[in-house]
Coordinates of C-alpha atoms in Angstrom, one line a residue:
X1 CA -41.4 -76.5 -73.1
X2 CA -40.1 -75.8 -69.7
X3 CA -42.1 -75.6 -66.4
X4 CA -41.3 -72.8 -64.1
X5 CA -40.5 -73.9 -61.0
X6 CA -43.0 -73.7 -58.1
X7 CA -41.9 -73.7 -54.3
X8 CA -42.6 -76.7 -52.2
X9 CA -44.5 -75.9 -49.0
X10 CA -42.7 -77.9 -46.3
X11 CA -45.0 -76.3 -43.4
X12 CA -48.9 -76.0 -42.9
X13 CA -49.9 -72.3 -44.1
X14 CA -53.0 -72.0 -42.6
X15 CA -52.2 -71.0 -39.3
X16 CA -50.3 -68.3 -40.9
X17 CA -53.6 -67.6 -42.8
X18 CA -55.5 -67.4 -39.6
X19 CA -52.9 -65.7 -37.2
X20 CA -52.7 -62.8 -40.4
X21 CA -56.7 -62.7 -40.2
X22 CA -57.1 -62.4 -36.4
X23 CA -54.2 -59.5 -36.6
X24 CA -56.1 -57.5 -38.5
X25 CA -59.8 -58.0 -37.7
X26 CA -58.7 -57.0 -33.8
X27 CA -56.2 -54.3 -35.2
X28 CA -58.7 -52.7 -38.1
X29 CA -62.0 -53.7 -36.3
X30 CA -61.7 -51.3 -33.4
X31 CA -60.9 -48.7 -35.3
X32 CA -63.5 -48.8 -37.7
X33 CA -66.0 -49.1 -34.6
X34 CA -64.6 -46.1 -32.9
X35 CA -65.5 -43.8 -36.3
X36 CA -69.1 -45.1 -37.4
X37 CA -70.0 -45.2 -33.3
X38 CA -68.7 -41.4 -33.8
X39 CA -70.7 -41.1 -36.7
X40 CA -67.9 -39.1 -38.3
X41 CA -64.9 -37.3 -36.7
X42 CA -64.7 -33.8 -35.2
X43 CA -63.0 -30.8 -35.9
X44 CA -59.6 -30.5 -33.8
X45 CA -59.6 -28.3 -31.4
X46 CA -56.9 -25.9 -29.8
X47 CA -56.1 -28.8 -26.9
X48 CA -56.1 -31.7 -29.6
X49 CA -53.5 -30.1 -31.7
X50 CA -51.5 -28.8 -28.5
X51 CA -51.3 -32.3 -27.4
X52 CA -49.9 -33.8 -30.8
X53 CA -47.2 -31.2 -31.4
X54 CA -46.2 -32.2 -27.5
X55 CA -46.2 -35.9 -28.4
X56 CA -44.5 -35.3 -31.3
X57 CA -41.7 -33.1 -29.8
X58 CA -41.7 -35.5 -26.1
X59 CA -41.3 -38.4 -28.6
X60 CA -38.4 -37.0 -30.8
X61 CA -36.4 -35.3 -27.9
X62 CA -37.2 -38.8 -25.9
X63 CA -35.9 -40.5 -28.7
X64 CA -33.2 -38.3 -29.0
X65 CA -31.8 -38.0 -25.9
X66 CA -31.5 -42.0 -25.4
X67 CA -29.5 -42.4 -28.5
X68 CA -27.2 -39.8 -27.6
X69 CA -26.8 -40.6 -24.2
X70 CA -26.8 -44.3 -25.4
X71 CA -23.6 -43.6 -28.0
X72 CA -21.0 -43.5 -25.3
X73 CA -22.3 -46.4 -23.2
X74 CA -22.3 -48.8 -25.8
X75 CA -18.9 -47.8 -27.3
X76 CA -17.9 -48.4 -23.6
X77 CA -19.3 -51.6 -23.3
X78 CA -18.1 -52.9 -26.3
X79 CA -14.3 -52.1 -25.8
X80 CA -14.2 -53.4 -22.3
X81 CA -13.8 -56.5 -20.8
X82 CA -14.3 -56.6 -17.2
X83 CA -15.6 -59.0 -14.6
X84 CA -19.4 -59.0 -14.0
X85 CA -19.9 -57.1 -17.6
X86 CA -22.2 -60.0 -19.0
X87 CA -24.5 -59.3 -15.4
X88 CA -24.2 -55.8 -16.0
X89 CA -25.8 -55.6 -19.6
X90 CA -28.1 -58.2 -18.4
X91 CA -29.0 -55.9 -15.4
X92 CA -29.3 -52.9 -17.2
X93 CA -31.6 -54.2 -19.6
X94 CA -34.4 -54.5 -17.0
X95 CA -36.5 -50.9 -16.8
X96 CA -37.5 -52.2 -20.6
X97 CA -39.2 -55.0 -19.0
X98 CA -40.3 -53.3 -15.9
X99 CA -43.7 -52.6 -15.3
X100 CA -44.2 -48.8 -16.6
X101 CA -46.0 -47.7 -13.3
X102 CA -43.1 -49.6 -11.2
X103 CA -40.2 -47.6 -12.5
X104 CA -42.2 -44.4 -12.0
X105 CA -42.5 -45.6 -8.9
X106 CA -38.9 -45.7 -9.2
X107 CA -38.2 -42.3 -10.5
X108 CA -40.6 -40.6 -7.7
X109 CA -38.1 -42.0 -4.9
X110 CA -35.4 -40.3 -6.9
X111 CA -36.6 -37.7 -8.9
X112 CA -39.7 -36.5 -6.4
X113 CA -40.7 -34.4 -4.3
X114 CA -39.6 -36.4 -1.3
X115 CA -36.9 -38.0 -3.7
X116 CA -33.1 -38.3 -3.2
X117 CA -32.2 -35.2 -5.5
X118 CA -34.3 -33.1 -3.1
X119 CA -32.7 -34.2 -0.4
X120 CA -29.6 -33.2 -1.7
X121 CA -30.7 -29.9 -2.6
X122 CA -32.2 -29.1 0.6
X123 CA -29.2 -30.2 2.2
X124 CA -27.2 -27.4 0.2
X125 CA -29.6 -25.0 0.6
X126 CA -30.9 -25.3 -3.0
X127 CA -34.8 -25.3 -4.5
X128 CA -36.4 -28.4 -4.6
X129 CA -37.4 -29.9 -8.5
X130 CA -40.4 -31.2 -9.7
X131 CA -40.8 -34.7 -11.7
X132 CA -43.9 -33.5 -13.2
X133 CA -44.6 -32.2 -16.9
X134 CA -43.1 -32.3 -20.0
X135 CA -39.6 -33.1 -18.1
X136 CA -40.7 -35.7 -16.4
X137 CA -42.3 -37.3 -19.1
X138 CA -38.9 -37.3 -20.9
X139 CA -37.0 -38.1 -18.1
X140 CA -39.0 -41.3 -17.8
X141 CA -39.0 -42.5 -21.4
X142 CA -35.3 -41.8 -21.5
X143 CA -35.1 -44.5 -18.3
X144 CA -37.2 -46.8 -20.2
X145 CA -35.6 -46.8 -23.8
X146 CA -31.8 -46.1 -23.1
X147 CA -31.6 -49.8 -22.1
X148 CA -33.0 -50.9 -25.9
X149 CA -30.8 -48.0 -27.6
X150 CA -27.6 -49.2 -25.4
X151 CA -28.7 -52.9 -26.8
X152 CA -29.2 -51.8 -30.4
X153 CA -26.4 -49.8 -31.5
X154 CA -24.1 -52.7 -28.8
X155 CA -24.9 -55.5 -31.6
X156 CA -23.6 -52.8 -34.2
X157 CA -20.3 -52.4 -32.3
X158 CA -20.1 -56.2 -31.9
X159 CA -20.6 -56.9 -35.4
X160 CA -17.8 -55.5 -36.5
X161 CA -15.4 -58.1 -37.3
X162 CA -12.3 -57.9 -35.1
X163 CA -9.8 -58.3 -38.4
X164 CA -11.3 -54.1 -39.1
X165 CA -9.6 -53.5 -36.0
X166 CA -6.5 -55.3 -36.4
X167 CA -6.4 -53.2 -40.0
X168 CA -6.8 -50.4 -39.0
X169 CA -4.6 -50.3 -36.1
X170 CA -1.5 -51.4 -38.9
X171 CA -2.2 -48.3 -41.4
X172 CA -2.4 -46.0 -38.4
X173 CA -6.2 -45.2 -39.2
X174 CA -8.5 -43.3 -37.5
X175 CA -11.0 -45.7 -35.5
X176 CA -13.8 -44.0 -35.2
X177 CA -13.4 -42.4 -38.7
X178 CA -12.7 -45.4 -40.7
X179 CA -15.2 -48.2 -38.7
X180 CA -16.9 -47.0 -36.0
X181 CA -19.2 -43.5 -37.8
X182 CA -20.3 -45.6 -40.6
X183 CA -21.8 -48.3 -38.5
X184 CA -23.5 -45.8 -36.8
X185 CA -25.2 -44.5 -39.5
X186 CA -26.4 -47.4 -40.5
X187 CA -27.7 -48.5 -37.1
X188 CA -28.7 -44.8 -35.7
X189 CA -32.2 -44.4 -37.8
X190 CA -33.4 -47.6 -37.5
X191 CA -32.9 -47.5 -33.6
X192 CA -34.1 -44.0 -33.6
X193 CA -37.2 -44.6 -35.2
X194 CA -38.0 -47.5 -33.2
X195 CA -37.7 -45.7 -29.7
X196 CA -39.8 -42.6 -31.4
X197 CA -42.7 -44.8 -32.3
X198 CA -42.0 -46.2 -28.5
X199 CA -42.6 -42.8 -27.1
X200 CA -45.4 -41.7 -29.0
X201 CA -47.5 -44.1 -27.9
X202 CA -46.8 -44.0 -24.2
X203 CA -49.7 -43.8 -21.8
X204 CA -49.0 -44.4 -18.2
X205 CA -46.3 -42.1 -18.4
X206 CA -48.4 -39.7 -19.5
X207 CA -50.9 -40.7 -16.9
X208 CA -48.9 -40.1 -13.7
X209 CA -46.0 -37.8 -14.9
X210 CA -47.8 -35.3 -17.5
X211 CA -51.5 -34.6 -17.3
X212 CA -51.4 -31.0 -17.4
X213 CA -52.2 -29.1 -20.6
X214 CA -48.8 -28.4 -21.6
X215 CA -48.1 -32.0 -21.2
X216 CA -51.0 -33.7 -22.1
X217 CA -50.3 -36.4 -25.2
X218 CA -52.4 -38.0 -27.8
X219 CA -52.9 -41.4 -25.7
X220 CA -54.0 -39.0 -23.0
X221 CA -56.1 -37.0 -24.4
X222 CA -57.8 -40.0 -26.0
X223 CA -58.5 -41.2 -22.4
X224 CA -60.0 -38.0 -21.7
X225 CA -62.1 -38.1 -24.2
X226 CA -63.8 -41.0 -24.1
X227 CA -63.7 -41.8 -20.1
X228 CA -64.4 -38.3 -19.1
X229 CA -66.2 -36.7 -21.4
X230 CA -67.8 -40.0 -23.6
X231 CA -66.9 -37.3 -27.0
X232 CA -66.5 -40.3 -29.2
X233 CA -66.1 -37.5 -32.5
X234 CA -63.1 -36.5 -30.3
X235 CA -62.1 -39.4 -29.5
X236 CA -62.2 -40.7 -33.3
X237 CA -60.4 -37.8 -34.7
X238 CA -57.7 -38.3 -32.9
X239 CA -57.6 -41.8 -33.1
X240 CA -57.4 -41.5 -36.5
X241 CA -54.3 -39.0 -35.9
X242 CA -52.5 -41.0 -33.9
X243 CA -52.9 -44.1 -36.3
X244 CA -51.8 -41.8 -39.2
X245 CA -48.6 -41.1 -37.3
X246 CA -47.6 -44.6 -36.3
X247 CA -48.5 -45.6 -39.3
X248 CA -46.3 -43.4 -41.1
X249 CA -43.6 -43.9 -38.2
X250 CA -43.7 -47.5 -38.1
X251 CA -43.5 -47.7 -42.1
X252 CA -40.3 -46.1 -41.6
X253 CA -38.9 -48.1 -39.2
X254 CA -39.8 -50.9 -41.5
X255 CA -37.9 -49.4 -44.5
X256 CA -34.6 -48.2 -42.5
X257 CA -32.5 -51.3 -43.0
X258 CA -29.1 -51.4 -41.4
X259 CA -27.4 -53.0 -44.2
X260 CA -24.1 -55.2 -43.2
X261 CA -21.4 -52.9 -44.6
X262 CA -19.1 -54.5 -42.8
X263 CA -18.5 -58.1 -44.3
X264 CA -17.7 -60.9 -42.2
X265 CA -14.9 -61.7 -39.9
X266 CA -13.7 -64.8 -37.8
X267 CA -15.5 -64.2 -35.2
X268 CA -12.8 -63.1 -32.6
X269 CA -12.8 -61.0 -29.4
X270 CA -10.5 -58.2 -29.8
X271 CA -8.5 -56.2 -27.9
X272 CA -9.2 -52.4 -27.7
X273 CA -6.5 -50.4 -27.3
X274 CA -8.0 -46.4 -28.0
X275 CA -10.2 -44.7 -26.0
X276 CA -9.8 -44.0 -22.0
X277 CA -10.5 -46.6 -19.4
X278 CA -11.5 -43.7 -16.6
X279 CA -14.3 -41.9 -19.9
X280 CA -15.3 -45.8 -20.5
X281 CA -16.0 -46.4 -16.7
X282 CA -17.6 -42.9 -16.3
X283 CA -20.0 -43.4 -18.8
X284 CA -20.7 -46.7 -18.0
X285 CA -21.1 -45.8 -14.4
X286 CA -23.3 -43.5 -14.9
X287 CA -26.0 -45.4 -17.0
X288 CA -25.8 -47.6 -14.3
X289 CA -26.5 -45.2 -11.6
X290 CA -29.3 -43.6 -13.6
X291 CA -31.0 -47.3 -14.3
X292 CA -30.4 -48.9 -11.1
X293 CA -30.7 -46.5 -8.6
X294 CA -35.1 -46.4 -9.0
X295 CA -35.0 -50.3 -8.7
X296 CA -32.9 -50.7 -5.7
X297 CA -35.2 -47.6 -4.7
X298 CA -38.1 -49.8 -5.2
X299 CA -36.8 -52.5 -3.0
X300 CA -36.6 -50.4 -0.4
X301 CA -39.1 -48.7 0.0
X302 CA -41.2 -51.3 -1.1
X303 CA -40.3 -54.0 2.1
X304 CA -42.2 -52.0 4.4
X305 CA -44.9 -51.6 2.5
X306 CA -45.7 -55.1 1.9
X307 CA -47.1 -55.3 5.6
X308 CA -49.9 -52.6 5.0
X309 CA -51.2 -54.0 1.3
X310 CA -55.4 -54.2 1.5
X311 CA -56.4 -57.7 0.5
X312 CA -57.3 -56.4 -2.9
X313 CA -54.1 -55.9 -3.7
X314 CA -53.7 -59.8 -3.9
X315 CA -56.6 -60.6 -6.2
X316 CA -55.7 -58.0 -8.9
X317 CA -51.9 -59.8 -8.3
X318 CA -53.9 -63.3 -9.2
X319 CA -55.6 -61.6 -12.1
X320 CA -52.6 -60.0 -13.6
X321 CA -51.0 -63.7 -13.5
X322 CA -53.7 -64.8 -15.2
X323 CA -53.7 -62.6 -18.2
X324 CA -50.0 -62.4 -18.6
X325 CA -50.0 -66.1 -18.9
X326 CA -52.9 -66.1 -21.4
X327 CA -51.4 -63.3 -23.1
X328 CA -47.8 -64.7 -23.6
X329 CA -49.4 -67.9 -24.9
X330 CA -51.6 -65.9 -27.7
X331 CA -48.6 -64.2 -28.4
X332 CA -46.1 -66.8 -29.1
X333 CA -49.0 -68.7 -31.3
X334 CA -49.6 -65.7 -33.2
X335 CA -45.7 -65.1 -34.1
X336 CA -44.7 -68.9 -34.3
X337 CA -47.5 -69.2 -37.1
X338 CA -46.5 -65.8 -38.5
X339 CA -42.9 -67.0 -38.8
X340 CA -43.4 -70.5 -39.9
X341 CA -45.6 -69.1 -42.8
X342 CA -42.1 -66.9 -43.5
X343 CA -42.0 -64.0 -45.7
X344 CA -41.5 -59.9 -45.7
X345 CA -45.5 -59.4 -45.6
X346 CA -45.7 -61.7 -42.5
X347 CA -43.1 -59.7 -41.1
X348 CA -45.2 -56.8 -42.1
X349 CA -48.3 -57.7 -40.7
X350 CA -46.6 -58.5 -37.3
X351 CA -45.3 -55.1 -37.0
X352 CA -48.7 -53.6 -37.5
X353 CA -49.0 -53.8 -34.0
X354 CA -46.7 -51.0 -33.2
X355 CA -48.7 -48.3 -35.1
X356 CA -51.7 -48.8 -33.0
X357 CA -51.6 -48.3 -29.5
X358 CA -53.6 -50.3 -26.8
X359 CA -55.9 -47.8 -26.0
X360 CA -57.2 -47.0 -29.1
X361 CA -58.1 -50.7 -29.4
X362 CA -59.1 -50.8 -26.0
X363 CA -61.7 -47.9 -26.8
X364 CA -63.2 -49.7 -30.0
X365 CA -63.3 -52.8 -28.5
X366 CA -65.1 -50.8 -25.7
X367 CA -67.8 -49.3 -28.6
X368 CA -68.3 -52.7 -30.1
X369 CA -68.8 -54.6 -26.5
X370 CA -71.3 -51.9 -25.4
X371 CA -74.7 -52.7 -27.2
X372 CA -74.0 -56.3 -26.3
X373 CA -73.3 -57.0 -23.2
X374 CA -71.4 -54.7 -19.8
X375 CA -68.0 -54.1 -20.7
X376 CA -66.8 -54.4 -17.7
X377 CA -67.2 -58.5 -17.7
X378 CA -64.8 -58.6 -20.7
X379 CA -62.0 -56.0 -19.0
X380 CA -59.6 -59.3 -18.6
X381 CA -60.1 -61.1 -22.0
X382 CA -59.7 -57.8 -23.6
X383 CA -56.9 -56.9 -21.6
X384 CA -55.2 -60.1 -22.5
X385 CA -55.9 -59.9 -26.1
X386 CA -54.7 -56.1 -26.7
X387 CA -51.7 -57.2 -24.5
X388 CA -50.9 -59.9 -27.1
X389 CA -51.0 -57.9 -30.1
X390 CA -49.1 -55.2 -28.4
X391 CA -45.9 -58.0 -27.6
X392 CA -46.2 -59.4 -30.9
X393 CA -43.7 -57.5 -33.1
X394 CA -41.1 -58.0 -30.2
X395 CA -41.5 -61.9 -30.5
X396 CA -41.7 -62.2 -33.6
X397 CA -38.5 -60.6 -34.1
X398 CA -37.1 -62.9 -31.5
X399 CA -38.8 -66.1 -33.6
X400 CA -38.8 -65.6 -37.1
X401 CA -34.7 -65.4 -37.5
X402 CA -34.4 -68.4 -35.7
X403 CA -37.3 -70.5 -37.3
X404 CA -35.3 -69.5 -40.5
X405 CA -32.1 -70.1 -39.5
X406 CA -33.1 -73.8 -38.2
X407 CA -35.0 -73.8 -41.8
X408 CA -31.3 -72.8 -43.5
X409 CA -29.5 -75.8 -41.0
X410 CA -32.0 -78.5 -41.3
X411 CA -34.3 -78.1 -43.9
X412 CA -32.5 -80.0 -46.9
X413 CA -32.5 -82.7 -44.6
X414 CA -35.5 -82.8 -43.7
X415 CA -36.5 -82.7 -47.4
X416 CA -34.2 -85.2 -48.6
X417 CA -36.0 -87.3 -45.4
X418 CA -39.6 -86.8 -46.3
X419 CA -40.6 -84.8 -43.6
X420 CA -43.2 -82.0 -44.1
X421 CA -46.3 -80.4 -42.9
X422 CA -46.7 -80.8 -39.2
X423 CA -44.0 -83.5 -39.0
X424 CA -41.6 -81.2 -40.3
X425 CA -42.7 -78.6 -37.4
X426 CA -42.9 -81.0 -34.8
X427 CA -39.9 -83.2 -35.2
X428 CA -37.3 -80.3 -37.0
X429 CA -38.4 -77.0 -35.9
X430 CA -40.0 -77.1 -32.0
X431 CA -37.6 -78.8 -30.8
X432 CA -34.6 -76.0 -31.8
X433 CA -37.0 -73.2 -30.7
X434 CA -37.7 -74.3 -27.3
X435 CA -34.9 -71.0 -26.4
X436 CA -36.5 -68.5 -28.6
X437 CA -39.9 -69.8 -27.4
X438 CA -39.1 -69.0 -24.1
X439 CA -37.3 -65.8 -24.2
X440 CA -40.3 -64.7 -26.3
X441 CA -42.8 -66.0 -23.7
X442 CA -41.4 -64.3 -21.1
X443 CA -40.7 -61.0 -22.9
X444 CA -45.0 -61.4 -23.7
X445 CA -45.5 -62.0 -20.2
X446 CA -43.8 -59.5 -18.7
X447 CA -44.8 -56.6 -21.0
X448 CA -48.6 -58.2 -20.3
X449 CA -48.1 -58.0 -16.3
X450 CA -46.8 -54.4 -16.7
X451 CA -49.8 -53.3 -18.3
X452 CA -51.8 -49.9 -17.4
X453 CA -54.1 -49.2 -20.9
X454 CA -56.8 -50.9 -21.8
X455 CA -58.2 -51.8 -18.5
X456 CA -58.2 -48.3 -17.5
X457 CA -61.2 -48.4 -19.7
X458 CA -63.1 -51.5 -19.1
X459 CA -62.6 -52.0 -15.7
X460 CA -64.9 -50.3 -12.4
X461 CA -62.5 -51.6 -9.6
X462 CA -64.0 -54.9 -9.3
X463 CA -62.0 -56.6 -11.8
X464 CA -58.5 -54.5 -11.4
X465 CA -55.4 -56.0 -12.1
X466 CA -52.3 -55.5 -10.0
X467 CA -51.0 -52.0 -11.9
X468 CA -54.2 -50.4 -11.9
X469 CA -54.3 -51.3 -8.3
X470 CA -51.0 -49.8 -7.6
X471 CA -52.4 -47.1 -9.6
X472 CA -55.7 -46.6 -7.6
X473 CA -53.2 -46.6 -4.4
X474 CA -50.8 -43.8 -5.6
X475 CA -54.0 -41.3 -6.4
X476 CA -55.4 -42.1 -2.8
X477 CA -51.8 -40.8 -1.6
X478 CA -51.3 -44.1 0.0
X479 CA -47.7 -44.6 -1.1
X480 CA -46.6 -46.9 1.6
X481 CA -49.3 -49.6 0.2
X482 CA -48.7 -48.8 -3.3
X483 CA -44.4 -49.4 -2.9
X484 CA -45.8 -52.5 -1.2
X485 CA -47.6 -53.3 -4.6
X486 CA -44.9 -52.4 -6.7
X487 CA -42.2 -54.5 -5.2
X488 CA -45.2 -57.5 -5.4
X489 CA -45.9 -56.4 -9.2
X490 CA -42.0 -56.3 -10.5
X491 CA -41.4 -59.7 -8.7
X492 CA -44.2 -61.1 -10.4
X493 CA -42.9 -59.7 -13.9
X494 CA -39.4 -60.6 -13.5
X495 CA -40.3 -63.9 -12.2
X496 CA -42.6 -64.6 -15.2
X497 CA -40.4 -64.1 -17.6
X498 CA -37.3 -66.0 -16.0
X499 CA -39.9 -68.9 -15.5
X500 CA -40.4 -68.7 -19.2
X501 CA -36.7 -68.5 -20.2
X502 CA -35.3 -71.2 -17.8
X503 CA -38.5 -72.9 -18.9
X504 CA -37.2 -72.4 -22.8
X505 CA -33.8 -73.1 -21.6
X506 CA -34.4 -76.8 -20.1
X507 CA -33.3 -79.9 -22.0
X508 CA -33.2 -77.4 -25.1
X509 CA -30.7 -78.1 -28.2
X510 CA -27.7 -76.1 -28.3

C-alpha cells in the first residue's frame, strides 16, 4: 500500500514556534489585563461613540483622499522617464518613515498659524486657516500615507508587462480602458484598506492636531481615559472597540488579494506615448510640493533651534537610540523566524499586529506592571517591545518573499547537498538576506525612533525619549527648542535606517 508523502523540514521550526507564542502572549495578554483589571466593560457613552464614528469617517476619507490623489501621481511616474526620477520616488517616500510628531512639525510651518499659507493670505488680504480639527487630522494622514498609496498602486503600473502596451497601441485600443482600470481594481482595495487600518489607529496625530470633541478619536479617547481619568471600564470598552474594528479591518486587508491578471511579460521598459507631459509634470510637481515643502521646512527652522535645546533633550536622543536599536533587532528575529517557518498562518499571525494599536498594549501592559513593580522603570523595555510588534507586519512582508524566493533558487540544491536545519539557514539563506535584513532593520528602526504611544503612558519625564521630549517642548510653546529637537530626531531616524540598509547592502549577494 502506498505511503502518503510527508514534507521534509529543511529549517529548525521552533523559533517559529516561539516567535508565534511571544506574538500573541504580548498581543492577547494586555488585552485580557485591561478587561478583568476593569472588572467588566462600561456602557458607551455619548463621547465614546462620537469619537468612533469620527475615527471611522477621518480614517475612510484619510484613506480616500490618498488613493485618489495618489492615482494620478503614480500613472505619472510610471509613464515618465526623467533624470533624477529614481531620487525623486526615493525622496518622496520619506514622511512614511518620518517621525509622526516631526512632519507635524512640518505641517505647522506650512499649514499653521504662523505658517506659509497664512502668510500668503495675509499678504492678499485674506483670513488666516487653522490646522487644527478634523481637517488637520486629515490633512496630516493624507501627508503620511500618499507616499505608500503612490508606492502601491506604482508596482501595479510597473507590473504590467510592456508587450500589453505594444498590443494595444497596434489594435488602436483604449489604454486606460483595456490595461490600465483593471489593474486598478485589483490593486485599489487592498491599498485602500491598508491605509484605513493606518488611520484608524493613529495617535499622535490625534494628539497635537485633533483633541477637541469633534475630533477626538478612539486612540485618544483611550488616552483620556486611562491617563486622565484612571476609568479603566472606559478604557476597556473601547479597547475592545477598537480591536473589533482592526480586527475586522485587518481581516480584510488579509483577504483582498491583488491577483496577477496580467500574465508575464519580458521584462522591458516601455515607451509611453498617451497622456500629457505638462498633466504628468503637474501632478507630479505637486506631490512633490505638498511632501517636501514641511521637511525642507524642518530644516529650516530647525538650524537655529539646535543652539537653544536644554540638555535633556540629548539624553531622551540617547534613549531613543537605544530602543530603536533594540526594537529593530526584536523585530527582524521575530519576522526572520516567522518567515523561515513559512506558511499563510505565519503570515497571519505577523499581521496581527496591525489590528492592535500601541496604546492599547501599552495600557495593559501598564495594568499588569502595576501591582508589581512602578511602571515607570519599565517605560523603555515596553516601549521597545510594543515598538517591535508594531514594525513587524512591515518586515515581515519585506522577509518572507525573499526567504522564499532564495528557498525556490537554492533549495534543491541544498537538498540534493545535505544541508538542513541550521546549516541550511546559515550557509543558504543569511547570506542572500543580508539586503532584506537591512532594509527591514532600518524600516524597524526608524518607525521605533518615531515613536509617541506607549511611553506617553509609562513615562513621568525622567525616562522621556526624544519625541515625547519634542512633545513636552511644543506644549510649553517653546517651538524654537522643539524645531531644534525635531531636526535632531529626523536625523537620527533617517540615519538609522540608512545605517541599516548600507549595513544590509555591504559585501551582500546580488
Amino acid at each position: 500500500m502506498a505511503r502518503r508523502a510527508v514534507a521534509v523540514i529543511e529549517t529548525p521550526r521552533w523559533p517559529g514556534r516561539i516567535a508565534v507564542a511571544l506574538v500573541l502572549v504580548v498581543l492577547f495578554g494586555p488585552l485580557v489585563a485591561v478587561v478583568w483589571r476593569a472588572e467588566g466593560i462600561a456602557a458607551l457613552s455619548r463621547a465614546d461613540v462620537s469619537a468612533i464614528r469620527f475615527t471611522v469617517w477621518q480614517a475612510f476619507a484619510s484613506a480616500l483622499i490618498s488613493i485618489g490623489f495618489a492615482i494620478p501621481v503614480a500613472r505619472a511616474l510610471a509613464r515618465r522617464r526623467f533624470r533624477g526620477r529614481q531620487a525623486l520616488i526615493t525622496l518622496l517616500g520619506v514622511p512614511f518613515l518620518l517621525p509622526v510628531i516631526v512632519a507635524i512639525l512640518g505641517l505647522l510651518a506650512v499649514f499653521g498659524r504662523a505658517g506659509i499659507l497664512n502668510e500668503l493670505l495675509a499678504a492678499i488680504g485674506l483670513p488666516d486657516v487653522s490646522i487644527y480639527g478634523a481637517h488637520g487630522v486629515i490633512l496630516a494622514h493624507v501627508f503620511f500615507n500618499l507616499p505608500l498609496a503612490v508606492r502601491l498602486i506604482l508596482q501595479g503600473w510597473v507590473a504590467i508587462p510592456s508587450e500589453r502596451f505594444h498590443l494595444a497601441a497596434s489594435l488602436n485600443a483604449p489604454i486606460w480602458q483595456v490595461l490600465e482600470k483593471p489593474m486598478l481594481r485589483n490593486v485599489l482595495p487592498g491599498a485602500f484598506v491598508v491605509i484605513f487600518l493606518i488611520c484608524l489607529t493613529s495617535f499622535a496625530v490625534a494628539l497635537t492636531l485633533g483633541g477637541g470633541p469633534r475630533a477626538t478619536t478612539i486612540e485618544l479617547a483611550i488616552y483620556q481615559a486611562f491617563r486622565l481619568s484612571f476609568d479603566l471600564a472606559g478604557a476597556a470598552t473601547l479597547t475592545l472597540v477598537q480591536l473589533a474594528i482592526c480586527a475586522g479591518v485587518a481581516l480584510l486587508a488579509f483577504v483582498i488579494t491583488a491577483p496577477d491578471a496580467m500574465g508575464r511579460g519580458l521584462d522591458r521598459v516601455v515607451a509611453r506615448w498617451d497622456g500629457s507631459v505638462w498633466t504628468d509634470a503637474a501632478w507630479i510637481g505637486a506631490a512633490a510640493l505638498f511632501l517636501l515643502v514641511p521637511l525642507i521646512m524642518v530644516v529650516l527652522r530647525g538650524l537655529p533651534g539646535l543652539l537653544d535645546l536644554p540638555p535633556s533633550v540629548w539624553g531622551a536622543a540617547a534613549r531613543s537610540v537605544m530602543i530603536a536599536i533594540v526594537s529593530a533587532g526584536l523585530t527582524l528575529a521575530l519576522a526572520l523566524a516567522l518567515a523561515l517557518r513559512g506558511g499563510g498562518w505565519m503570515m497571519i499571525i505577523g499581521t496581527l499586529p496591525m489590528a492592535f494599536s500601541g496604546l492599547v498594549l501599552g495600557t495593559g501592559l501598564f495594568l499588569i506592571a502595576f501591582p508589581l513593580v512602578n511602571p515607570t522603570r519599565l517605560a523603555l523595555p515596553v516601549t521597545a517591545l510594543v515598538n517591535s510588534l508594531m514594525a513587524l507586519p512591515f518586515v515581515l512582508r519585506v522577509l518572507a518573499p525573499a526567504v522564499a524566493q532564495v528557498e525556490t533558487q537554492f533549495g534543491p540544491l541544498a537538498g540534493a547537498l545535505g544541508l538542513r536545519w541550521w546549516a541550511r539557514v546559515r550557509i543558504v539563506i543569511l547570506p542572500r538576506l543580508r539586503r532584506p535584513l537591512g532594509f527591514g532593520g532600518g524600516i524597524a528602526a526608524a518607525l521605533s525612533m518615531g515613536d509617541l504611544g506607549v511611553i506617553t503612558l509609562f513615562s513621568n519625564g525622567g525616562a522621556s525619549t526624544l519625541p515625547h521630549e519634542m512633545y513636552r517642548l511644543m506644549g510649553a510653546y517653546q517651538m524654537e527648542a522643539a524645531a531644534g529637537a525635531a531636526l535632531v530626531l529626523v536625523t537620527l531616524s533617517l540615519g538609522l535606517f540608512w545605517l541599516f540598509d548600507q549595513g544590509g547592502r555591504t559585501d551582500a549577494d546580488a
